[in-house]
Short mmCIF file of C-alpha atoms in Angstrom, two decimals:
data_model
loop_
_atom_site.label_atom_id
_atom_site.label_comp_id
_atom_site.label_asym_id
_atom_site.label_seq_id
_atom_site.Cartn_x
_atom_site.Cartn_y
_atom_site.Cartn_z
CA MET W 22 16.69 9.25 -14.90
CA GLY W 23 15.97 11.87 -13.60
CA SER W 24 12.40 11.92 -12.92
CA LEU W 25 12.64 8.45 -10.40
CA PRO W 26 11.81 10.09 -7.20
CA THR W 27 14.80 10.27 -4.58
CA PRO W 28 14.21 9.15 -1.37
CA SER W 29 13.11 11.18 1.27
CA HIS W 30 16.00 11.52 3.74
CA GLU W 31 19.44 10.38 1.57
CA GLY W 32 21.03 6.84 2.67
CA THR W 33 17.77 5.36 4.42
CA ALA W 34 17.76 2.11 4.98
CA TYR W 35 13.65 1.86 4.85
CA SER W 36 11.65 3.01 1.55
CA ARG W 37 13.80 2.12 -0.89
CA PRO W 38 17.50 0.52 -1.90
CA SER W 39 18.05 3.31 -3.50
CA PRO W 40 17.59 6.78 -6.08
CA ALA W 41 17.80 4.81 -8.83
CA GLN W 42 16.05 1.08 -6.97
CA ALA W 43 12.78 1.13 -6.46
CA ALA W 44 10.92 -0.23 -4.10
CA ALA W 45 7.78 -3.48 -4.12
CA ASP W 46 5.60 -5.72 -3.08
CA ALA W 47 6.20 -6.69 0.82
CA ILE W 48 6.63 -9.90 2.40
CA PRO W 49 7.22 -8.81 5.92
CA ILE W 50 7.48 -12.20 8.25
CA LEU W 51 8.05 -12.09 12.61
CA VAL W 52 10.96 -14.06 13.59
CA ASP W 53 11.06 -13.98 17.46
CA ASP W 54 11.05 -10.42 18.25
CA THR W 55 12.34 -9.32 14.97
CA TYR W 56 10.96 -7.69 11.89
CA HIS W 57 12.54 -9.36 8.60
CA VAL W 58 10.71 -7.93 5.66
CA PHE W 59 11.40 -9.09 2.46
CA HIS W 60 10.24 -7.06 -0.63
CA LEU W 61 10.81 -7.02 -4.56
CA THR W 62 13.61 -4.66 -6.17
CA THR W 63 13.65 -3.13 -9.29
CA PRO W 64 16.48 -3.08 -11.85
CA PRO W 65 18.77 0.75 -11.44
CA PHE W 66 17.53 2.72 -13.61
CA THR W 67 14.30 0.80 -15.30
CA GLN W 68 10.83 2.16 -15.97
CA HIS W 69 9.03 -0.41 -18.07
CA HIS W 70 8.20 -4.09 -18.14
CA PRO W 71 9.82 -6.12 -19.03
CA PRO W 72 12.87 -4.36 -17.87
CA ARG W 73 11.54 -3.21 -14.38
CA LEU W 74 10.24 -6.03 -13.43
CA ARG W 75 13.38 -8.61 -13.88
CA SER W 76 13.52 -7.83 -9.89
CA CYS W 77 15.31 -9.90 -7.10
CA TRP W 78 13.86 -9.82 -3.42
CA SER W 79 15.79 -7.29 -0.39
CA ARG W 80 15.27 -8.13 2.85
CA ILE W 81 15.46 -5.28 5.60
CA ARG W 82 14.92 -5.93 9.32
CA SER W 83 14.47 -4.40 12.44
CA GLN W 84 13.15 -4.98 15.82
CA ASN W 85 11.52 -1.48 16.61
CA LEU W 86 9.73 -0.99 13.47
CA VAL W 87 11.94 2.74 13.11
CA ASP W 88 15.32 1.84 13.18
CA TRP W 89 16.55 -0.51 10.29
CA THR W 90 19.27 -2.61 8.61
CA ARG W 91 19.30 -3.69 4.67
CA ASP W 92 20.91 -6.98 4.18
CA SER W 93 24.38 -5.78 1.54
CA GLN W 94 23.03 -8.96 -1.46
CA PRO W 95 19.69 -9.51 -2.58
CA VAL W 96 18.20 -12.69 -0.67
CA LEU W 97 17.17 -13.86 -3.87
CA LYS W 98 18.58 -13.29 -8.00
CA PRO W 99 16.95 -14.27 -11.20
CA GLY W 100 18.37 -17.06 -12.48
CA ALA W 101 21.22 -16.89 -14.61
CA ARG W 102 19.78 -19.33 -17.48
CA PRO W 103 17.52 -18.05 -20.19
CA SER W 104 15.44 -21.87 -19.42
CA ASP W 105 15.59 -21.23 -15.51
CA PRO W 106 11.86 -20.62 -14.63
CA ASP W 107 12.69 -16.99 -12.96
CA ALA W 108 14.88 -15.87 -15.54
CA ASP W 109 12.64 -12.88 -16.15
CA GLY W 110 12.33 -12.09 -12.63
CA VAL W 111 12.29 -13.35 -8.95
CA TRP W 112 8.83 -12.21 -7.90
CA THR W 113 6.24 -12.08 -4.68
CA GLY W 114 5.64 -15.01 -2.06
CA ALA W 115 5.94 -15.67 1.06
CA ALA W 116 7.95 -16.72 4.24
CA VAL W 117 7.25 -19.69 6.16
CA HIS W 118 8.76 -21.48 9.44
CA GLY W 119 8.72 -25.20 8.02
CA PRO W 120 8.38 -27.96 10.30
CA ASP W 121 11.72 -28.04 11.06
CA GLY W 122 11.70 -24.76 12.30
CA ASN W 123 14.17 -23.64 9.46
CA MET W 124 12.92 -20.58 7.67
CA ASN W 125 11.43 -21.30 3.52
CA ILE W 126 10.30 -18.85 0.88
CA PHE W 127 7.83 -19.51 -1.60
CA TYR W 128 8.39 -17.42 -4.09
CA THR W 129 6.56 -16.69 -8.13
CA GLY W 130 9.45 -18.01 -11.36
CA TYR W 131 8.58 -15.29 -14.30
CA ASN W 132 10.00 -17.04 -17.51
CA LEU W 133 9.30 -14.89 -21.22
CA SER W 134 10.50 -17.24 -22.54
CA GLN W 135 8.02 -19.71 -21.87
CA ASN W 136 5.93 -17.16 -22.35
CA GLY W 137 5.03 -15.18 -19.81
CA LYS W 138 4.54 -18.57 -18.03
CA GLN W 139 4.52 -18.02 -13.96
CA VAL W 140 5.57 -21.42 -11.48
CA ILE W 141 5.57 -21.48 -7.79
CA LEU W 142 9.23 -21.89 -6.21
CA ARG W 143 10.72 -22.76 -3.14
CA THR W 144 14.05 -22.48 -1.85
CA LYS W 145 14.86 -23.22 2.18
CA SER W 146 16.68 -21.73 4.46
CA LYS W 147 19.25 -24.08 7.35
CA ASP W 148 18.11 -21.24 10.44
CA ARG W 149 15.54 -20.00 11.37
CA HIS W 150 16.63 -16.00 9.97
CA GLY W 151 16.94 -17.22 6.97
CA ALA W 152 20.69 -16.06 7.03
CA GLN W 153 20.97 -17.66 4.13
CA PHE W 154 19.02 -20.16 1.01
CA GLU W 155 19.61 -22.31 -1.58
CA SER W 156 20.66 -19.83 -4.21
CA GLN W 157 18.26 -22.28 -7.37
CA GLY W 158 14.32 -22.47 -6.11
CA THR W 159 12.95 -25.88 -7.25
CA VAL W 160 9.59 -25.48 -8.88
CA ILE W 161 6.52 -27.18 -6.59
CA ALA W 162 5.06 -30.62 -7.21
CA ILE W 163 1.48 -29.59 -7.67
CA GLN W 164 -1.44 -32.67 -7.16
CA GLY W 165 -4.58 -32.09 -8.68
CA ASP W 166 -6.74 -30.24 -11.45
CA MET W 167 -4.69 -27.74 -13.38
CA SER W 168 -6.54 -27.55 -16.23
CA GLN W 169 -9.42 -25.07 -14.40
CA PHE W 170 -6.80 -21.95 -14.23
CA GLU W 171 -4.63 -20.15 -17.03
CA ASP W 172 -0.64 -20.87 -17.49
CA ILE W 173 -0.02 -17.70 -17.56
CA ASP W 174 -1.49 -16.64 -13.86
CA PHE W 175 -0.51 -18.48 -10.82
CA ARG W 176 1.37 -16.44 -8.71
CA ASP W 177 1.86 -14.52 -5.38
CA PRO W 178 1.85 -17.89 -3.05
CA TYR W 179 0.94 -17.26 0.19
CA VAL W 180 1.67 -19.70 2.70
CA PHE W 181 1.07 -20.17 6.88
CA PHE W 182 -0.22 -22.83 8.84
CA ASN W 183 -3.60 -22.78 9.66
CA ASP W 184 -3.77 -24.41 13.31
CA ALA W 185 -7.97 -24.70 11.81
CA GLU W 186 -6.72 -27.69 9.99
CA SER W 187 -3.68 -28.35 11.44
CA ARG W 188 -1.63 -28.14 7.99
CA TYR W 189 0.14 -25.56 6.45
CA TRP W 190 -1.72 -23.59 3.43
CA MET W 191 -0.86 -22.24 -0.12
CA LEU W 192 -3.12 -19.41 -1.30
CA VAL W 193 -2.52 -18.04 -4.87
CA ALA W 194 -3.59 -15.62 -7.12
CA THR W 195 -4.63 -17.40 -10.45
CA ARG W 196 -7.48 -17.38 -13.03
CA LEU W 197 -10.22 -19.69 -14.26
CA ARG W 198 -9.29 -20.64 -17.68
CA ASN W 199 -13.11 -19.93 -18.32
CA GLY W 200 -16.04 -16.86 -17.48
CA PRO W 201 -15.81 -13.40 -18.66
CA HIS W 202 -12.44 -12.72 -19.62
CA TRP W 203 -12.17 -9.67 -17.32
CA SER W 204 -13.34 -11.12 -14.05
CA ARG W 205 -12.13 -14.80 -13.44
CA GLY W 206 -9.74 -13.92 -10.93
CA CYS W 207 -9.81 -16.72 -8.20
CA ILE W 208 -7.64 -17.63 -5.17
CA ALA W 209 -6.51 -21.18 -5.58
CA LEU W 210 -6.21 -23.09 -2.43
CA LEU W 211 -3.17 -26.00 -2.07
CA THR W 212 -2.79 -27.60 1.09
CA SER W 213 0.37 -29.63 2.61
CA SER W 214 1.08 -31.18 5.84
CA ASN W 215 5.05 -30.49 5.36
CA LEU W 216 5.50 -27.55 3.17
CA ASP W 217 6.61 -30.28 0.53
CA ASP W 218 3.68 -31.86 -1.16
CA TRP W 219 1.12 -29.56 -1.88
CA THR W 220 -2.91 -30.84 -3.58
CA LEU W 221 -5.18 -27.99 -5.11
CA ASP W 222 -8.49 -28.00 -3.47
CA ALA W 223 -11.09 -28.93 -6.15
CA GLU W 224 -12.47 -25.50 -5.94
CA PRO W 225 -11.14 -21.86 -5.86
CA LEU W 226 -11.01 -20.63 -2.07
CA TYR W 227 -12.36 -17.04 -3.58
CA SER W 228 -13.47 -15.86 -6.81
CA PRO W 229 -16.06 -13.11 -6.84
CA ASN W 230 -16.32 -12.38 -10.66
CA ASP W 231 -15.52 -9.57 -9.47
CA MET W 232 -11.95 -8.68 -10.80
CA PHE W 233 -8.86 -9.68 -13.81
CA CYS W 234 -6.80 -11.53 -10.88
CA PRO W 235 -6.12 -11.09 -6.80
CA GLU W 236 -2.94 -10.12 -6.75
CA CYS W 237 -0.58 -10.82 -3.28
CA PRO W 238 -3.53 -12.63 -1.42
CA GLU W 239 -2.79 -13.45 2.22
CA LEU W 240 -5.51 -14.49 4.84
CA PHE W 241 -5.38 -14.22 8.86
CA THR W 242 -7.24 -14.42 12.05
CA LEU W 243 -7.40 -12.26 14.72
CA PRO W 244 -8.28 -13.63 18.14
CA SER W 245 -10.31 -10.96 19.44
CA SER W 246 -12.81 -10.78 16.69
CA GLY W 247 -12.67 -13.81 16.17
CA LYS W 248 -13.02 -13.59 12.32
CA TRP W 249 -10.92 -14.39 9.18
CA TYR W 250 -9.50 -11.59 6.71
CA LEU W 251 -8.75 -12.65 3.13
CA VAL W 252 -6.74 -9.63 2.05
CA TYR W 253 -5.45 -8.96 -1.48
CA SER W 254 -4.83 -6.16 -3.82
CA ARG W 255 -7.04 -5.31 -7.21
CA PHE W 256 -5.11 -3.04 -10.39
CA HIS W 257 -8.25 -1.55 -11.41
CA ALA W 258 -11.25 -0.15 -10.82
CA PRO W 259 -13.55 -0.28 -8.71
CA ASN W 260 -12.18 0.25 -5.23
CA ALA W 261 -8.68 -0.30 -6.63
CA GLY W 262 -5.59 -1.14 -4.48
CA THR W 263 -5.55 -3.51 -0.96
CA VAL W 264 -8.99 -4.47 0.24
CA TYR W 265 -10.44 -6.80 2.53
CA ARG W 266 -12.88 -9.68 2.45
CA VAL W 267 -14.23 -11.16 6.85
CA ALA W 268 -15.65 -14.29 7.23
CA ASP W 269 -16.06 -17.01 10.13
CA SER W 270 -14.38 -19.48 8.72
CA PRO W 271 -11.26 -19.76 6.99
CA ARG W 272 -13.24 -20.90 4.11
CA GLY W 273 -15.69 -18.45 4.07
CA PRO W 274 -17.73 -17.04 2.10
CA PHE W 275 -15.37 -13.86 2.03
CA ARG W 276 -18.07 -11.00 2.62
CA VAL W 277 -17.37 -7.00 1.87
CA PRO W 278 -17.34 -5.70 4.58
CA ARG W 279 -20.23 -2.68 5.49
CA ASP W 280 -17.35 -0.79 7.16
CA GLY W 281 -17.61 2.17 4.99
CA SER W 282 -14.73 1.73 3.35
CA ASN W 283 -15.79 -0.86 0.95
CA GLY W 284 -13.48 -2.67 1.90
CA ARG W 285 -10.13 -0.62 0.98
CA LEU W 286 -7.70 -0.59 3.20
CA ASP W 287 -6.36 3.18 1.47
CA GLY W 288 -6.71 3.72 -2.30
CA ARG W 289 -5.28 2.38 -5.32
CA ARG W 290 -1.77 4.01 -4.81
CA TRP W 291 -0.51 1.98 -1.77
CA TYR W 292 -0.44 -1.09 -3.15
CA ALA W 293 0.88 -5.16 -2.46
CA ALA W 294 0.54 -4.68 1.57
CA LYS W 295 1.20 -7.66 3.43
CA SER W 296 1.39 -8.29 7.49
CA CYS W 297 2.65 -10.25 9.50
CA PRO W 298 1.70 -10.22 13.57
CA ARG W 299 3.41 -7.62 16.09
CA ALA W 300 5.39 -9.35 18.60
CA GLY W 301 4.22 -9.97 21.52
CA ASN W 302 -0.01 -8.76 20.43
CA PRO W 303 -1.48 -11.83 18.61
CA ASP W 304 -4.71 -9.20 17.78
CA GLN W 305 -2.53 -6.75 15.82
CA ARG W 306 -0.77 -7.31 12.12
CA LEU W 307 1.95 -4.66 11.10
CA TYR W 308 1.40 -3.57 7.34
CA PHE W 309 3.82 -2.68 4.65
CA GLY W 310 2.99 -1.49 0.77
CA TRP W 311 4.70 0.62 -1.24
CA LEU W 312 3.43 4.25 -3.45
CA GLY W 313 4.49 4.23 -7.02
CA ASP W 314 6.99 6.06 -8.37
CA PHE W 315 5.63 8.46 -11.19
CA VAL W 316 7.14 9.47 -14.68
CA ASP W 317 6.16 13.48 -14.95
CA GLU W 318 7.87 13.55 -18.47
CA GLN W 319 5.58 10.24 -19.93
CA GLY W 320 2.47 11.32 -17.08
CA LYS W 321 2.96 7.46 -16.11
CA TRP W 322 2.82 5.34 -13.03
CA LEU W 323 5.71 2.55 -12.52
CA TRP W 324 5.41 -0.67 -11.01
CA GLY W 325 7.41 0.14 -7.33
CA GLY W 326 8.56 2.85 -5.77
CA ASP W 327 8.99 3.86 -1.80
CA LEU W 328 7.52 1.76 1.33
CA GLY W 329 5.16 3.55 2.84
CA VAL W 330 4.90 3.84 6.56
CA PRO W 331 4.78 1.09 8.51
CA ARG W 332 0.84 1.00 9.47
CA GLN W 333 -1.22 -0.75 12.01
CA VAL W 334 -4.20 -3.07 11.61
CA SER W 335 -6.87 -3.99 14.09
CA ALA W 336 -10.31 -5.10 14.41
CA ASP W 337 -12.82 -2.89 15.86
CA SER W 338 -15.93 -4.01 17.73
CA GLN W 339 -17.79 -4.95 15.17
CA GLY W 340 -14.79 -6.94 14.11
CA TRP W 341 -13.65 -4.48 10.72
CA LEU W 342 -10.22 -3.55 9.85
CA ARG W 343 -9.36 -0.23 10.76
CA VAL W 344 -5.65 1.02 9.73
CA ASP W 345 -3.13 3.58 12.31
CA MET W 346 0.45 5.11 11.60
CA ALA W 347 2.29 2.15 13.64
CA PRO W 348 2.41 3.60 17.03
CA GLU W 349 6.43 3.40 17.43
CA TYR W 350 6.98 4.82 14.12
CA ARG W 351 4.49 7.97 14.77
CA HIS W 352 6.36 8.52 18.61
CA ALA W 353 9.51 8.83 16.61
CA LEU W 354 8.05 10.87 14.37
CA ARG W 355 7.39 12.97 16.97
CA GLU W 356 10.72 12.38 18.68
CA ALA W 357 13.05 13.33 15.65
CA ALA W 358 10.86 16.36 14.88
CA GLU W 359 11.28 20.47 15.28
CA PRO W 360 8.11 21.56 16.56
CA LEU W 361 6.92 25.12 13.79
CA GLU W 362 5.40 26.63 16.28
CA LYS W 363 5.66 30.01 15.04
CA VAL W 364 3.59 28.01 11.43
CA SER W 365 1.54 26.60 13.31
CA GLY W 366 0.34 28.62 16.07
CA ARG W 367 -0.14 25.38 18.06
CA GLY W 368 -3.64 26.08 18.72
CA THR W 369 -6.93 26.96 16.98
CA LEU W 370 -7.93 28.21 13.58
CA LEU W 371 -11.23 29.51 12.62
CA LEU W 372 -12.11 29.73 8.93
CA GLU W 373 -16.02 30.83 8.08
CA SER W 374 -17.46 31.44 4.35
CA SER W 375 -20.98 32.22 3.35
CA GLY W 376 -21.59 30.76 0.23
CA SER W 377 -17.84 31.10 -1.23
CA THR W 378 -14.67 28.62 -0.09
CA ARG W 379 -11.89 30.71 1.68
CA THR W 380 -8.48 29.77 2.59
CA SER W 381 -5.00 30.27 4.78
CA PHE W 382 -2.04 29.45 4.17
CA PRO W 383 0.79 29.74 7.02
CA LYS W 384 3.83 31.32 5.98
CA LEU W 385 6.57 28.41 5.04
CA THR W 386 10.34 29.50 4.24
CA ALA W 387 12.14 27.68 1.41
CA ASP W 388 14.02 24.82 3.55
CA MET W 389 10.14 24.92 5.55
CA GLU W 390 8.35 24.46 1.36
CA GLN W 391 10.93 20.80 1.16
CA ASP W 392 11.31 20.00 4.36
CA ASP W 393 9.62 16.41 5.42
CA LEU W 394 6.25 17.69 8.05
CA LEU W 395 4.23 15.77 9.93
CA ILE W 396 0.81 18.18 10.72
CA THR W 397 -1.84 16.81 13.26
CA PHE W 398 -4.71 18.33 13.69
CA ASN W 399 -7.78 17.94 15.68
CA VAL W 400 -11.47 19.05 14.19
CA GLN W 401 -14.34 20.73 16.42
CA THR W 402 -17.06 23.61 14.85
CA LYS W 403 -17.81 21.75 11.37
CA GLU W 404 -20.87 23.30 9.90
CA ALA W 405 -19.85 24.04 6.82
CA HIS W 406 -20.67 21.65 2.91
CA SER W 407 -16.61 20.63 3.40
CA PHE W 408 -13.08 21.78 5.31
CA GLY W 409 -9.52 20.31 5.22
CA LEU W 410 -5.93 20.73 3.76
CA LEU W 411 -5.28 22.15 0.56
CA LEU W 412 -1.82 20.64 -0.74
CA GLN W 413 0.58 22.03 -3.04
CA ALA W 414 -1.48 25.21 -4.31
CA ASP W 415 -0.49 27.56 -7.23
CA GLU W 416 -1.49 31.14 -6.84
CA SER W 417 -4.81 30.73 -7.92
CA ASP W 418 -5.09 28.65 -5.39
CA LYS W 419 -5.51 25.39 -7.17
CA ALA W 420 -4.36 22.46 -5.31
CA PHE W 421 -4.40 18.90 -4.23
CA ARG W 422 -7.06 18.58 -1.51
CA LEU W 423 -7.73 16.63 1.63
CA SER W 424 -11.00 17.18 1.50
CA ILE W 425 -13.21 16.36 5.26
CA ALA W 426 -17.37 16.60 4.87
CA ALA W 427 -19.53 15.94 8.13
CA ASN W 428 -22.31 14.15 7.83
CA ALA W 429 -26.21 15.81 8.11
CA HIS W 430 -27.61 13.23 10.96
CA ASP W 431 -24.82 11.98 12.60
CA SER W 432 -21.07 12.85 13.53
CA LEU W 433 -19.08 10.77 11.20
CA CYS W 434 -17.51 12.24 8.44
CA SER W 435 -16.51 11.18 4.80
CA VAL W 436 -12.87 12.27 3.43
CA ALA W 437 -11.12 11.84 0.30
CA LEU W 438 -7.70 13.39 -1.29
CA MET W 439 -8.79 14.90 -4.12
CA THR W 440 -6.95 16.38 -7.61
CA ASP W 441 -6.32 19.44 -8.38
CA PHE W 442 -7.91 19.66 -11.84
CA PRO W 443 -10.73 17.55 -12.97
CA PRO W 444 -10.40 16.29 -16.27
CA LEU W 445 -12.62 18.98 -18.32
CA ASP W 446 -15.91 17.50 -21.48
CA ASP W 447 -14.21 17.29 -24.56
CA PHE W 448 -16.14 21.04 -25.66
CA TRP W 449 -15.01 23.36 -22.65
CA ALA W 450 -11.42 21.88 -23.30
CA ASP W 451 -11.78 22.78 -26.55
CA GLN W 452 -12.22 26.38 -25.62
CA TYR W 453 -10.05 26.56 -23.90
CA GLN W 454 -7.62 24.31 -24.91
CA LEU W 455 -7.18 21.84 -21.62
CA HIS W 456 -7.08 18.73 -23.29
CA LEU W 457 -5.97 17.46 -19.44
CA PRO W 458 -5.22 13.35 -19.07
CA ARG W 459 -8.13 11.65 -17.21
CA PRO W 460 -6.08 10.03 -14.50
CA ILE W 461 -8.13 6.84 -13.42
CA ASP W 462 -7.84 8.23 -9.87
CA GLY W 463 -9.70 11.05 -10.14
CA PRO W 464 -10.72 13.78 -9.38
CA GLU W 465 -11.15 11.36 -5.96
CA LEU W 466 -7.80 9.46 -5.59
CA VAL W 467 -9.18 8.06 -2.49
CA ARG W 468 -12.00 8.54 -0.58
CA HIS W 469 -13.33 6.98 3.26
CA ASP W 470 -17.26 7.16 4.33
CA GLY W 471 -18.32 6.99 7.95
CA LEU W 472 -15.24 8.06 10.13
CA ASP W 473 -15.23 8.92 13.45
CA LEU W 474 -12.77 11.96 13.89
CA GLU W 475 -12.32 12.69 17.28
CA GLY W 476 -8.88 10.86 17.45
CA GLY W 477 -7.94 13.23 15.42
CA ILE W 478 -6.10 13.50 11.71
CA SER W 479 -2.17 12.89 10.53
CA VAL W 480 -0.41 13.89 7.69
CA LEU W 481 3.03 13.18 6.71
CA LEU W 482 4.32 14.61 3.83
CA ARG W 483 7.68 13.05 2.54
CA ALA W 484 9.10 14.80 -0.31
CA ARG W 485 5.72 14.46 -2.53
CA LEU W 486 4.40 10.85 -0.86
CA VAL W 487 1.11 12.08 1.09
CA GLU W 488 -0.01 9.27 3.79
CA VAL W 489 -3.27 10.68 5.78
CA PHE W 490 -4.51 9.11 8.79
CA GLY W 491 -7.34 9.26 11.01
CA GLY W 492 -10.06 7.59 11.69
CA GLY W 493 -9.06 4.51 11.45
CA ARG W 494 -8.14 4.59 7.73
CA SER W 495 -4.73 5.64 5.17
CA LEU W 496 -5.21 7.71 2.37
CA SER W 497 -2.33 7.96 0.36
CA PHE W 498 -0.52 8.75 -3.09
CA ARG W 499 2.56 10.43 -4.53
CA LEU W 500 2.15 13.60 -5.78
CA PRO W 501 2.97 14.78 -9.12
CA ALA W 502 5.99 17.64 -9.52
CA PRO W 503 3.65 21.18 -10.05
CA ARG W 504 3.06 22.61 -13.39
CA ALA W 505 5.63 24.65 -14.72
CA ASP W 506 3.04 26.78 -15.55
CA GLY W 507 1.80 27.45 -11.99
CA GLY W 508 3.60 30.08 -10.62
CA LYS W 509 4.83 29.47 -6.93
CA THR W 510 3.49 26.40 -4.83
CA ARG W 511 2.53 26.78 -1.60
CA ARG W 512 3.43 23.57 0.32
CA PHE W 513 -0.14 23.43 2.15
CA GLY W 514 -3.04 25.75 4.10
CA TRP W 515 -6.37 25.31 5.05
CA PHE W 516 -9.54 25.69 3.93
CA VAL W 517 -13.90 25.47 4.11
CA GLU W 518 -16.54 25.67 1.71
CA ASP W 519 -19.81 27.42 2.21
CA GLY W 520 -19.28 27.01 6.25
CA ALA W 521 -17.38 27.20 9.31
CA VAL W 522 -14.90 25.12 10.39
CA ALA W 523 -12.30 25.02 13.51
CA PHE W 524 -8.67 23.17 13.29
CA GLU W 525 -8.35 22.82 17.05
CA GLU W 526 -4.74 21.80 18.34
CA ILE W 527 -2.90 21.94 15.28
CA ALA W 528 0.56 20.92 15.17
CA VAL W 529 3.24 21.48 12.34
CA HIS W 530 6.81 19.30 12.65
CA ARG W 531 9.56 19.46 10.86
CA ILE W 532 11.80 15.57 10.26
CA ARG W 533 15.27 17.01 11.11
CA PRO W 534 17.05 14.89 7.68
CA GLY W 535 18.89 12.14 8.13
CA GLN W 536 17.09 11.89 11.35
CA LEU W 537 14.55 8.65 10.09
#
């Protein structure tokens, strides 16, 4: 499959299992001082449902978030018999330690012959680190009235021990059986004292009446804020991607944060992200999500792709969540990088325009146009309508944009990733014969408001993956292949629109192949 993206570094153990296989939903767990990141893996060279979703569970491990080892064999595989409840895929779940200290896995089984019915299965290990699990999971028994939920969507179990109630909790992504079709997605709650016997709560834990199904939910608290955070992923607008809600109690009510993010941790293309505590610091969580593959010739996004870089999430002084690149990974990038002094000047770039847009592009060699790059900069003077980075620009300066706009009444900014060519109205498309696909992600791919960019911005370009960090937010996307009629493409540049901006402390680093 020629258009399936390859890892940024050949042979890397973290990003994806192989060039022919994609990584999907992450299931992390901290065991002593080791991070175990289970994730779903697609069958080789598959693109669409159902073959691509006949997934298995893979595992990578690390003690420093930089050096990873991958298990040579899948941890879980689909059932061998057509009648097995997981015959057509072992889907998302959770890893948790039981009362005996040994690791358990709860996961979703998918079977097409049962009309796509999803059930929750459990498999156990005989040790704390999950060296080996039972070859076949067993369907859990649930006490309670299941009639309020649909048969199809009952999946993505998240299991943890809730100290506040001294019981194990299981969150399940599901849908109410009755109500408006497109907005009855909810999260069911099951509880247990021993992981064996599960009781369904009479009412859903969360039912906001605004989504189809809340995928990959999780729930945790941070001691520093005293708040509880419900995190899940939405595959449809508004605010698609991994989002969070906040409450004073594990039972809610869960409210949309008023922090300028609308609860988004990133955008649609950083998806199904889940977390585990940081070793030695319960006030921080480490998040792992994936950035989807894109088939250029079909113009379609695929389920699964590359794991995004590890991210650190913590609470600010108001209890809102903030996202940063994991410091260990950031440090490793700098250590493994080759500074490009002649490219960046490692100083200040002043751009000015009046009533127009001005651009500036560094001179990159052919190798630099392909290399993985880390670009960091601060913004000082910002008396302009908008400014920022151009990405994958053609000869006419048509480009994807990291667009920054300063608020008029304070020092905060709005930051957005923008498409390179917003769709036209039909009558203009008729005139210019430019009937472009109308992407759901567009023209704003990701947007965050109310950001304090005092700490600077970091942009990581891994092949066509873009991951931006600044102001406690992240913005991620996979750029499509440049259009054949676009002429020469430039990797990145700078722009200002109607005004003046000073980019300071600019540094561009080339990540040497094989270093990460």
